[in-house]
Coordinates of C-alpha atoms in Angstrom, one line a residue:
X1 CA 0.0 0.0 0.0
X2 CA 1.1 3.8 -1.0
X3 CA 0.5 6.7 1.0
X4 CA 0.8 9.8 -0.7
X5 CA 2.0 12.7 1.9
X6 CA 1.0 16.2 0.9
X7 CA 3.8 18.8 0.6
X8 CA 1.8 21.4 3.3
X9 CA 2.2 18.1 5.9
X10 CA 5.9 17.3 4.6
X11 CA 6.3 21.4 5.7
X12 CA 4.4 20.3 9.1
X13 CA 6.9 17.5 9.8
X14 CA 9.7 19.5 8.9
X15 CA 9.0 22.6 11.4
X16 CA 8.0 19.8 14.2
X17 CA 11.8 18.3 13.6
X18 CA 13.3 21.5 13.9
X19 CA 11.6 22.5 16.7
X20 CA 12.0 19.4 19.0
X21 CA 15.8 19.1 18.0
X22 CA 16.3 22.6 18.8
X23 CA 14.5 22.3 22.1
X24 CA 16.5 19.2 22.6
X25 CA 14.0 16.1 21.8
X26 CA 15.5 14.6 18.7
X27 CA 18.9 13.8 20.3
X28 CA 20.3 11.2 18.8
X29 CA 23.7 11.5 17.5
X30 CA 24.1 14.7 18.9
X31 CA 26.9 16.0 21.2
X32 CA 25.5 16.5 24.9
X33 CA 25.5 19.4 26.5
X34 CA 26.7 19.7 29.9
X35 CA 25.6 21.4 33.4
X36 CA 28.6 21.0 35.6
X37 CA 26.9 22.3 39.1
X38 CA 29.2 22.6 41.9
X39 CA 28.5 24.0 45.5
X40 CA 31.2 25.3 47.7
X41 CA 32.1 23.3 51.2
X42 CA 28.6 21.1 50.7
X43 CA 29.1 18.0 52.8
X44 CA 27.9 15.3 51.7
X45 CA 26.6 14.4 55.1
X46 CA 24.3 17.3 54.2
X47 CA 22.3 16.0 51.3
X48 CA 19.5 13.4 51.8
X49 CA 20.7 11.2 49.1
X50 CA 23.3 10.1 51.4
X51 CA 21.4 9.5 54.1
X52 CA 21.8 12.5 55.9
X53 CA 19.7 13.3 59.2
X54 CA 20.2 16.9 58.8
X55 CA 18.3 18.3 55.9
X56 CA 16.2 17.0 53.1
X57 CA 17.6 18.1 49.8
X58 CA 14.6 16.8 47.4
X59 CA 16.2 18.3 43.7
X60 CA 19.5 17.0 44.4
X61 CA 18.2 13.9 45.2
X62 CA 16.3 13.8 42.3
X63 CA 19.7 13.5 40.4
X64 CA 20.9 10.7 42.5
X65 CA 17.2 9.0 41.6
X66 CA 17.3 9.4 38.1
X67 CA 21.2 9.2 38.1
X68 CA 24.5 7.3 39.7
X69 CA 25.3 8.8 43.2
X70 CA 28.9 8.1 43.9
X71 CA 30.0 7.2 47.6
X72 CA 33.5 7.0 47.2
X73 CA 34.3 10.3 45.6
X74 CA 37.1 12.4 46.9
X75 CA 39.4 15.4 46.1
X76 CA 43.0 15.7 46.0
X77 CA 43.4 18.4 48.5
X78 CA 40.7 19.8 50.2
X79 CA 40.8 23.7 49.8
X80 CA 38.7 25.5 47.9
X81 CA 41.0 27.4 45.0
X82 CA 43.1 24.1 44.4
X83 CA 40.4 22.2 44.0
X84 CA 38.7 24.2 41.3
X85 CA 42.6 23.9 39.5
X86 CA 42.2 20.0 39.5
X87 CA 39.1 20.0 38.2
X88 CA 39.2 22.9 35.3
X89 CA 43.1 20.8 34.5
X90 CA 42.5 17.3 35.3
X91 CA 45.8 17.8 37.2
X92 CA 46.9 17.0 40.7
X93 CA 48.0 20.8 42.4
X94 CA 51.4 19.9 42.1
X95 CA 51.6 20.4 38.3
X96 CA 49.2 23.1 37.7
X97 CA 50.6 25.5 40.4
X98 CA 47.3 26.0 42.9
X99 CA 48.9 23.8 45.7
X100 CA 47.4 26.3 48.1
X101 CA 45.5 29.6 48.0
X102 CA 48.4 31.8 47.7
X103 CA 50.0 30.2 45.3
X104 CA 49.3 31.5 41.8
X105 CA 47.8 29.2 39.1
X106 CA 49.7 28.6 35.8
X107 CA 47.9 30.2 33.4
X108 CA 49.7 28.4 30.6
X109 CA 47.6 25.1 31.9
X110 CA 45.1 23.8 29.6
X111 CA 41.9 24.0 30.9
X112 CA 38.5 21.6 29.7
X113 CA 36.6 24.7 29.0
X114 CA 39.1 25.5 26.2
X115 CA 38.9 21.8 24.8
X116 CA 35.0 22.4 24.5
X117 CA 35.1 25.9 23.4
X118 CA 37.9 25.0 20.8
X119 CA 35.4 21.9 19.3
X120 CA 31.8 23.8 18.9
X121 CA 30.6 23.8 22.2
X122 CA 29.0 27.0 23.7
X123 CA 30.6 27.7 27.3
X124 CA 29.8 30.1 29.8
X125 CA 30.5 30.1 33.6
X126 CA 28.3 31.9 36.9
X127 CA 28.9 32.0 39.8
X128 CA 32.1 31.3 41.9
X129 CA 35.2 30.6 40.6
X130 CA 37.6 31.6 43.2
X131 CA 40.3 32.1 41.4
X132 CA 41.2 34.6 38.4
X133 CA 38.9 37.2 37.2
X134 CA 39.0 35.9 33.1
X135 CA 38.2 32.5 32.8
X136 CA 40.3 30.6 29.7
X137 CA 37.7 29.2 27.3
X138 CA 34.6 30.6 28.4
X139 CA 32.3 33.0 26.0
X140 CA 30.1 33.9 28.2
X141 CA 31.0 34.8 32.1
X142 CA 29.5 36.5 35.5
X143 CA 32.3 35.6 38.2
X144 CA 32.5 36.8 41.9
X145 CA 35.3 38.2 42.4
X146 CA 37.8 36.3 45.4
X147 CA 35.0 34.8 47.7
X148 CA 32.1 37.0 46.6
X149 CA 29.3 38.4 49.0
X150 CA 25.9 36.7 49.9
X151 CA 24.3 39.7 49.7
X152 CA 23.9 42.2 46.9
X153 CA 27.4 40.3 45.2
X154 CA 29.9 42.1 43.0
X155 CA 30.3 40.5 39.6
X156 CA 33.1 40.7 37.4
X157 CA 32.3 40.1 33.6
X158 CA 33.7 40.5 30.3
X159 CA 32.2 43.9 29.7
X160 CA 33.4 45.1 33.5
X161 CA 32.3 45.1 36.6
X162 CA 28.6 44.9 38.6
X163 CA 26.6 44.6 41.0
X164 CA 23.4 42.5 41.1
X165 CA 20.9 43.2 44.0
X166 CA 19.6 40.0 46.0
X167 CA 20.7 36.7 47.7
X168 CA 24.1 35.2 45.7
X169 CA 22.4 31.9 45.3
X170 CA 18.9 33.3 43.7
X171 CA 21.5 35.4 41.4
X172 CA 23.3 33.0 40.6
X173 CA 20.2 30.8 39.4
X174 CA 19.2 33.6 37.7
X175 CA 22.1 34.3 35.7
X176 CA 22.1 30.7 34.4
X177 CA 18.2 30.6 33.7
X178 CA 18.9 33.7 31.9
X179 CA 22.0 32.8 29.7
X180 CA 19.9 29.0 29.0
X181 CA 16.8 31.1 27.7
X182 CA 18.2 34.2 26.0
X183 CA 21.9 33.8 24.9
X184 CA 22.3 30.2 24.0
X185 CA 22.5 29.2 20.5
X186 CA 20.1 26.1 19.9
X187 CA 22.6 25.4 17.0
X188 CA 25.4 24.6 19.1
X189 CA 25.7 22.0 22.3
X190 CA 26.8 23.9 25.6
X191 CA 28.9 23.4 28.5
X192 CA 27.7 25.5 31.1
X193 CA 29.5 25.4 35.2
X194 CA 26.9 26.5 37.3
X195 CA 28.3 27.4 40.6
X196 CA 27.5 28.1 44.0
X197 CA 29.0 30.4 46.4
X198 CA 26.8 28.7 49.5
X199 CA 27.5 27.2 51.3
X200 CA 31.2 28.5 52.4
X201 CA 31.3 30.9 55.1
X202 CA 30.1 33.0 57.3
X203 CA 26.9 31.2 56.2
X204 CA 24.8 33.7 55.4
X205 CA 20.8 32.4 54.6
X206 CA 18.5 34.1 52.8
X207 CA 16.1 35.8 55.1
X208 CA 13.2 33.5 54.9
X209 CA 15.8 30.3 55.6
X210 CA 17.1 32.6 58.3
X211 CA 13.9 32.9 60.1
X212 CA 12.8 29.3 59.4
X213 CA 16.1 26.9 60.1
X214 CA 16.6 29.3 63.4
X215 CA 14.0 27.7 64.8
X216 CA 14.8 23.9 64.4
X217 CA 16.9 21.3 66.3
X218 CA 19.6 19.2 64.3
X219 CA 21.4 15.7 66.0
X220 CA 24.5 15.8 67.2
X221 CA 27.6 14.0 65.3
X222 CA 28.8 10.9 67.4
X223 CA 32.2 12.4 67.6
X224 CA 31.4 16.1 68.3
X225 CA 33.1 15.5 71.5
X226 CA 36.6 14.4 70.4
X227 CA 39.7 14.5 72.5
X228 CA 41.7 13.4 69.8
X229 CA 43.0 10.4 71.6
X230 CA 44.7 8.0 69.6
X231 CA 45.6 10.4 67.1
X232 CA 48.9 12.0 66.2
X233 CA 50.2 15.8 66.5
X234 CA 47.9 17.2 63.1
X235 CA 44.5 16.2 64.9
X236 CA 45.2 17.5 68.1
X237 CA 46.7 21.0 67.1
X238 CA 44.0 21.8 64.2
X239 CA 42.4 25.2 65.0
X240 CA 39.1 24.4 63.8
X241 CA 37.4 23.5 67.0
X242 CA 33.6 24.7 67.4
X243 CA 34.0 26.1 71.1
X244 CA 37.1 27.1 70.8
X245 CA 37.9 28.6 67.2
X246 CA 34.5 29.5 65.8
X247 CA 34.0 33.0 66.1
X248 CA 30.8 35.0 67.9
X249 CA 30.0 37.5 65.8
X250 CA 31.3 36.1 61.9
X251 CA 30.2 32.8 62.5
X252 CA 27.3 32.8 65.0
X253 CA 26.1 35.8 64.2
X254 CA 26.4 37.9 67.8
X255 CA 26.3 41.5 67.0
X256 CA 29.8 42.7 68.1
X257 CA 28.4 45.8 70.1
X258 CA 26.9 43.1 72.6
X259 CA 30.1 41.2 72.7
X260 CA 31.4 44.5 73.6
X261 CA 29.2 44.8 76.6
X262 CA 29.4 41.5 77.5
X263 CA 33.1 41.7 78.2
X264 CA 34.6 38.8 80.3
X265 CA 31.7 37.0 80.4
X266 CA 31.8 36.2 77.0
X267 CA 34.3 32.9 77.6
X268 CA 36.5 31.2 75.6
X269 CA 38.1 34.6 73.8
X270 CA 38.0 33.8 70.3
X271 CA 39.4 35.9 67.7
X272 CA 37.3 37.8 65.7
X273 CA 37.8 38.4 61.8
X274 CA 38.3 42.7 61.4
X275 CA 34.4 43.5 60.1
X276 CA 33.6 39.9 60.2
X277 CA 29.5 40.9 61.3
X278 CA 29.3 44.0 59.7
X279 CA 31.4 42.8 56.5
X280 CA 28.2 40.7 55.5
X281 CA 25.3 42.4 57.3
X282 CA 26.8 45.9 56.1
X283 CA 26.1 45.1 52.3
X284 CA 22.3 45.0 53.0
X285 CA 19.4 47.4 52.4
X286 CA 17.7 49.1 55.0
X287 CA 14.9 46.9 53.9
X288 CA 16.9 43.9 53.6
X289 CA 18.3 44.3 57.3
X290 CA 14.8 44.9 58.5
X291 CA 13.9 41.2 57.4
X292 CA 17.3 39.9 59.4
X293 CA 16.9 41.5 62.1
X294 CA 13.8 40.2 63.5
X295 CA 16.1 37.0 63.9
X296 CA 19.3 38.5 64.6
X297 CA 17.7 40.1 67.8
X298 CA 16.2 36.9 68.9
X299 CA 19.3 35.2 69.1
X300 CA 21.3 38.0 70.3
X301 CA 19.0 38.4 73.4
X302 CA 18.6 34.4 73.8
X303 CA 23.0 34.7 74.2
X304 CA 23.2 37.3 76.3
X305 CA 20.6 36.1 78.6
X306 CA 22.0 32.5 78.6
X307 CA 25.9 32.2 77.7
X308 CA 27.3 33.0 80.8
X309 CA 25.8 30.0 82.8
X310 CA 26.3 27.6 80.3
X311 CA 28.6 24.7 80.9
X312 CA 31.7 23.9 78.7
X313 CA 29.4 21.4 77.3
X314 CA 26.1 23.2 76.7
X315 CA 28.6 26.4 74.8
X316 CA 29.5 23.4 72.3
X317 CA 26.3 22.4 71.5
X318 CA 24.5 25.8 71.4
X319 CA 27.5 26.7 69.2
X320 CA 27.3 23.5 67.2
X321 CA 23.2 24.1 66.9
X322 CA 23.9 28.1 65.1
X323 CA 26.3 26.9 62.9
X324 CA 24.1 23.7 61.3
X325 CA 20.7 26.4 61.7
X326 CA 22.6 28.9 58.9
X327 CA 25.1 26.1 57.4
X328 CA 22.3 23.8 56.4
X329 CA 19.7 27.4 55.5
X330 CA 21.9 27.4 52.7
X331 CA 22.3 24.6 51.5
X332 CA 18.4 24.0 51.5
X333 CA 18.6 27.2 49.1
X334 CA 20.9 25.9 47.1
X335 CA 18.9 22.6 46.9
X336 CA 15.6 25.0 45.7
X337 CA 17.6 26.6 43.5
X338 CA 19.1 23.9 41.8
X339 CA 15.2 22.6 41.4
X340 CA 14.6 25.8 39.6
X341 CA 17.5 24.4 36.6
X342 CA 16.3 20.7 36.7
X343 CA 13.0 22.3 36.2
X344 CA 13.4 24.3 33.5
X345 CA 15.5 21.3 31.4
X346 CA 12.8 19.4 31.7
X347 CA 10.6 22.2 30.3
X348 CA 12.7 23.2 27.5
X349 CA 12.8 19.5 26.2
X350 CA 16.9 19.9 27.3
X351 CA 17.2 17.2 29.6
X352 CA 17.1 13.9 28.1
X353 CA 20.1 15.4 25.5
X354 CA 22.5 17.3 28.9
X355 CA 24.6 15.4 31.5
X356 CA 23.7 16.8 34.7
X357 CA 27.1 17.0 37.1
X358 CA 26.4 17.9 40.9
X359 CA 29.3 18.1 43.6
X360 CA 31.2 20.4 45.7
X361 CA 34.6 21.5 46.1
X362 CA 35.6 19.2 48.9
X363 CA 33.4 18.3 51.7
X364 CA 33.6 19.9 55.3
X365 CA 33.2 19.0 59.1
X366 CA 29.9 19.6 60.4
X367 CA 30.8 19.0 63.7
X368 CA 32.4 15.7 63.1
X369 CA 35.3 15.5 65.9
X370 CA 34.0 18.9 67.1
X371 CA 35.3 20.8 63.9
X372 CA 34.0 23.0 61.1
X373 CA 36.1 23.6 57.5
X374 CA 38.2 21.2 55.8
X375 CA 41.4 20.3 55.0
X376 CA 42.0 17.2 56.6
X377 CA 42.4 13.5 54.7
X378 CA 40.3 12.5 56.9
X379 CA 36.9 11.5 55.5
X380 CA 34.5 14.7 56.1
X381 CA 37.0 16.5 54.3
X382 CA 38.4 14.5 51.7
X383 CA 34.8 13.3 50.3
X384 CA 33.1 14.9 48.2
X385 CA 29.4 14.6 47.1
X386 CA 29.1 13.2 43.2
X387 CA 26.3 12.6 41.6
X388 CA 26.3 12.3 37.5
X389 CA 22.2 11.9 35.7
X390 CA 22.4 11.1 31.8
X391 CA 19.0 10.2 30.5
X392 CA 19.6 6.7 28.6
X393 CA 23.5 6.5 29.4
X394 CA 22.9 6.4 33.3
X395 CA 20.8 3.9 34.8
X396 CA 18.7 5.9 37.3
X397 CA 19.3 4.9 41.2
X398 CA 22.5 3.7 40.4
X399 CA 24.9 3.1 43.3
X400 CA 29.0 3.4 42.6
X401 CA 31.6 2.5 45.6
X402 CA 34.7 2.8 43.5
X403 CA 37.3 5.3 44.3
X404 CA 37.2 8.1 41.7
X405 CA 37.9 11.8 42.7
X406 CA 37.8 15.6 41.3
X407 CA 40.8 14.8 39.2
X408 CA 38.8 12.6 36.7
X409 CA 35.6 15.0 35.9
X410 CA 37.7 16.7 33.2
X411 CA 38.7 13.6 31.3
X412 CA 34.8 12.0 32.0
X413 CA 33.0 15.2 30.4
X414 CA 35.7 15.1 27.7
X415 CA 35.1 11.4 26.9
X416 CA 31.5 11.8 27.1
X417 CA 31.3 14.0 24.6
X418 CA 33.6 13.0 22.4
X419 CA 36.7 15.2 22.4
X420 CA 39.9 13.9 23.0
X421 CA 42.0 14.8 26.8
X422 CA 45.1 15.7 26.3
X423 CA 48.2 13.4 27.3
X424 CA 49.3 15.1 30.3
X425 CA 45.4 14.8 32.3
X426 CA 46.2 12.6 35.4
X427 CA 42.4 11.7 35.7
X428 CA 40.6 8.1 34.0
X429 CA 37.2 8.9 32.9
X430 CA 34.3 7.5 34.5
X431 CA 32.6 6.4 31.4
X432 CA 33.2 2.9 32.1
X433 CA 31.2 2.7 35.7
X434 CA 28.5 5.2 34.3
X435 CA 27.6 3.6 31.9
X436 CA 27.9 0.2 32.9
X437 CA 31.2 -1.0 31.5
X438 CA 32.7 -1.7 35.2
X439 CA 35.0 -4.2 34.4
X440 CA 37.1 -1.9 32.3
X441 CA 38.0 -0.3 36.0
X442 CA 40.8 -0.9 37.3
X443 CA 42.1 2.0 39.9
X444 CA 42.2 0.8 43.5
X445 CA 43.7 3.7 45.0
X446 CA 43.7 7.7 45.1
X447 CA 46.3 9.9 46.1
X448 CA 45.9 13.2 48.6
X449 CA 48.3 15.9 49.3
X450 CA 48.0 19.2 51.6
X451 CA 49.8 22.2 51.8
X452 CA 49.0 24.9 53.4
X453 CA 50.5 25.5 56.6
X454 CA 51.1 27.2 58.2
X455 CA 48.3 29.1 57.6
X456 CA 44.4 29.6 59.0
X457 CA 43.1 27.0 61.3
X458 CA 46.8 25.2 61.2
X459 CA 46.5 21.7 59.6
X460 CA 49.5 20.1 59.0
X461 CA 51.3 19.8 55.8
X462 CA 50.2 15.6 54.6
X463 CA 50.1 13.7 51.6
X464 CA 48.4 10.1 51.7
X465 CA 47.1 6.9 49.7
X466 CA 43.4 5.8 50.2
X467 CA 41.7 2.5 49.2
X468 CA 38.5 0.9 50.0
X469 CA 39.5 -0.6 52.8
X470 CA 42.3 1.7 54.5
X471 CA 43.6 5.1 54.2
X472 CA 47.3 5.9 54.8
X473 CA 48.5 9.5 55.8
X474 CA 52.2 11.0 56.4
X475 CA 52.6 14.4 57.7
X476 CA 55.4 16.1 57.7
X477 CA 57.7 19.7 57.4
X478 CA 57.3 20.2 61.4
X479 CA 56.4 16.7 62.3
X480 CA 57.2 13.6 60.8
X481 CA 54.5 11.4 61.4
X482 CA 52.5 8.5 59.9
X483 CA 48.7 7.4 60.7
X484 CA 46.8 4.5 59.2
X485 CA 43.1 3.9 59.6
X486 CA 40.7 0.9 58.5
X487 CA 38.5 2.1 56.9
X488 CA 35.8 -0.5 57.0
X489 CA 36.2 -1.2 60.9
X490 CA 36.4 2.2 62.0
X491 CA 34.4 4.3 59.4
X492 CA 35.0 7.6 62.1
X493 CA 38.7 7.2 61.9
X494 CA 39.4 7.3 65.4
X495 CA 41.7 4.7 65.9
X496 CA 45.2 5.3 64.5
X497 CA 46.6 1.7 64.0
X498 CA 50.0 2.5 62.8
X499 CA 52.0 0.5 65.5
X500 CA 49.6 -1.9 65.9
X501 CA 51.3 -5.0 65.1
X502 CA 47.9 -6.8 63.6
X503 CA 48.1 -4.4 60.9
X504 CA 52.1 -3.9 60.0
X505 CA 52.0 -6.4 56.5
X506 CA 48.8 -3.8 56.0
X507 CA 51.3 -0.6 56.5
X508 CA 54.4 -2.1 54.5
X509 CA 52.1 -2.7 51.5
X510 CA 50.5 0.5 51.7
X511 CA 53.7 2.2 52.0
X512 CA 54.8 0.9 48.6
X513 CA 51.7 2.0 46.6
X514 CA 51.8 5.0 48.3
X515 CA 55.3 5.4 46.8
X516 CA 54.3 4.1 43.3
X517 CA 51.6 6.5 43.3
X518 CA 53.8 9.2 44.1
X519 CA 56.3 8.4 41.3
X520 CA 52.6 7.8 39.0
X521 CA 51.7 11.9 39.7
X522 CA 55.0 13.0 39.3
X523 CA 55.1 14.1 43.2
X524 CA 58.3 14.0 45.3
X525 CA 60.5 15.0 48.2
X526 CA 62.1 17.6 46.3
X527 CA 58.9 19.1 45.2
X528 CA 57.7 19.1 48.6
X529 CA 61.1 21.0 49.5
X530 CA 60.6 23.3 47.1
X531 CA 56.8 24.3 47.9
X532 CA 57.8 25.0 51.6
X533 CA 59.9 27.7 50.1
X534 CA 57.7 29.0 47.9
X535 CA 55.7 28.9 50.4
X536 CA 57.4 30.6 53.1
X537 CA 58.6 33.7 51.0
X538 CA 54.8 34.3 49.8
X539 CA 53.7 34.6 53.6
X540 CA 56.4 36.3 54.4
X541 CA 55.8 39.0 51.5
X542 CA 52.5 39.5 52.5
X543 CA 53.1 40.0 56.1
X544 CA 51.9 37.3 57.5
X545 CA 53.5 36.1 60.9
X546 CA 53.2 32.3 60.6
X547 CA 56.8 32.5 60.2

């Protein structure tokens, strides 16, 4: 049987192609486009997906429903500009100069924007970088400048600088919206870094989160009492305790005129950052501040009337309690905001056609051994939320315990899209375990290194190996020290088992991969030799009095 099809319906079926392959239905054979969304200092112990009891983070974990969710993903040193340098080079910090945040980044270093730029992708970048004000490879760009403000940010762009009024994370969300709906070219595939400055500190909610997370009660981490028993010199001298080091008025939010009053009986002292209220809370509107300070008062009057009584104890936990209230307020605007993107793929007919990347920078204590920040190997600091959706590539609910890190996301959005990494990437791609392929795997080990200290909050200079099952750690320059954990029989790592003799064929072995992996990355004594001196004459150069 013939059917005879009428030119005006041939026209009808041509505009209907068009128009779905433009919005992003007809996708086969095309390149993907890519959403690389990354948060800065989100815990992973803060998303639901990974069975946190903290917060319920419904669009993220929509990802991890319709995606993989990766439980083993780390970085290779947990601070925020390096790990940005890793993840634009595919490079350990070593070799692309960001070993710290003093140290300048090599701007000769390819980056994976450039790759994508240079083979027909569209690129643009909002949001927080961290590093540089004229990101390589990028047409389009709205950048905070350094660590950017919550409120009423600064942007730098290529036409100059601005200033956008509103909370970072709404703007943020905006700009992106905006650049997907107005400036993209349906002709081309994009790669687009969406990134968060929330939830870094001083933790600074939107109002509405403000007002509503001040008024819940979050559980306690088993460990938030630590004495740091069983643990070397690094653990034990860290200045990142939550009594001790997190400060009244930039963190918790104590206005500093009342501190003033207080006098001695505000106990511990804690040092204060110069501005470190009024550097935040100064940026907002008379209106804006009206909306705050309904909840600013309440807590200010519910410290002054109760901090001088408290125990040792209770000063932990009501600190502990204001810094998850605002920590986990912005994260749950991140999460909303991060809804509004999902949403509008799905809208536009983008999604089943764009690889959807969520993670953070590094993950962060949230109390865990009564700390907040990073730094550490140590597991609340050296994992890192990773969660990859790709409609018909990615079986959703997928589960992956493999040990992959930041280093690899370069060379997997490369690979997945069909442009070739160049030789000197350090990363594997992930293509094999997204997309099923799992026996073509074959890493069983990630290496770590730290270096900035001395510096802010004083974590010891430490490089390390991790596997599944135990994680390795030297630190060194002021100390000369060595820690092993098991991984599987002490998931809190509070057990060093170094010179435990059940364990020393366990140490020997590690030892020797640790040094192959070294020799792998092109790390080394002599490298480390010549950081500290580099180092040393930056902080001295800039005043600083570590030295």
């Amino acid at each position: 049987m013939k059917f005879k099809i009428s030119a005006k319906w041939l026209l009808v079926l041509f505009v209907g192609i068009v128009s779905c392959d433009q919005k992003g239905g007809n996708t086969k054979g095309k390149k993907p486009n890519i959403l690389f969304i990354m948060s800065d200092d989100h815990a992973y112990q803060a998303i639901s997906a990974y069975g946190s009891k903290l917060v319920q983070t419904p669009h993220i974990d929509r990802l991890a429903k319709e995606g993989m969710l990766f439980t083993n993903a780390s970085v290779t040193n947990s601070i925020c500009a390096p790990s940005r340098a890793t993840i634009l080079t595919g490079k350990h910090t070593h070799l692309n100069g960001k070993i710290d945040n003093l140290m300048p980044f090599d701007t000769t270093q390819v980056t994976f924007p450039q790759l994508f730029q240079k083979n027909g992708y569209q690129t643009a970048m909002f949001g927080k970088l961290h590093f540089g004000n004229n990101p390589k490879g990028v047409d389009e760009f709205k950048i905070l400048p350094g660590q950017g403000y919550y409120l009423n940010p600064d942007f730098n762009t290529p036409k100059g600088d601005m200033t956008i009024m509103g909370y970072v994370t709404d703007i943020i969300t905006d700009l992106t919206l905006g650049w997907l709906e107005e400036e993209r070219n349906p002709d081309k595939p994009f790669m687009l870094m969406y990134l968060h400055k929330a939830p870094h500190r001083p933790w600074w909610p939107s109002p509405e989160k403000f007002e509503e997370f001040t008024k819940k009660e979050f559980p306690e981490p088993a460990t938030l009492f630590d004495d740091y028993q069983n643990r070397g010199t690094a653990a034990k001298e860290a200045e990142m305790n939550l009594l001790t080091h997190m400060m009244y008025s930039h963190d918790s939010k104590i206005r500093p005129e009342l501190l003033s009053e207080m006098g001695e009986k505000v106990s511990p002292k804690v040092e204060e950052f110069e501005n470190g209220f009024y550097g935040p809370y100064g940026r907002a509107t008379a209106e804006q501040k009206a909306k705050y300070d309904k909840v600013l008062d309440r807590i200010n009057r519910d410290f002054e009337a109760n901090w001088p009584d408290m125990t040792k104890e209770e000063k932990m936990r009501w600190k502990y309690q204001r810094y998850m209230q605002d920590y986990l307020a912005c994260i749950s605007s991140v999460d909303d905001n991060v809804g509004r993107v999902l949403d509008y793929l799905d809208e536009s007919g983008l999604a089943e056609n764009t690889i959807v990347v969520y993670t953070s920078d590094q993950g962060f204590y949230l109390g865990e051994h009564g700390w907040f920040d990073k730094r550490f190997i140590y597991d609340e600091s050296f994992k890192t939320p990773l969660i990859v959706r790709w409609p018909e590539k990615v079986a959703g609910g997928s589960v992956e315990d493999e040990m992959v890190q930041n280093l690899d996301f370069a060379q997997t959005l490369l690979d997945a899209s069909g442009i070739e990494a160049p030789d000197d990437m350090q990363g594997e791609s992930l293509m094999p375990l997204l997309t099923g392929n799992k026996e073509k795997w074959d890493r069983d080990a990630v290496y770590y290194h730290y270096y900035e200290y001395p510096s802010v909050h004083m974590v010891k200079r430490h490089y390390g190996i991790v596997t599944k099952e135990y994680k390795l750690v030297h630190f060194y320059y002021d100390v000369d020290e060595w820690e092993l954990y098991d991984r599987k029989k002490d998931p809190n790592e509070m057990n060093n088992v170094i010179n435990d003799p059940a364990y020393a064929e366990v140490v020997a072995e590690m030892k020797v991969k640790l040094k192959e992996l070294r020799a792998k990355y092109k790390d080394s004594p002599e490298l480390d030799s010549v950081f500290i001196e580099k180092y040393k004459t930056m902080q001295i150069e800039k005043g600083n009095d570590f030295w």
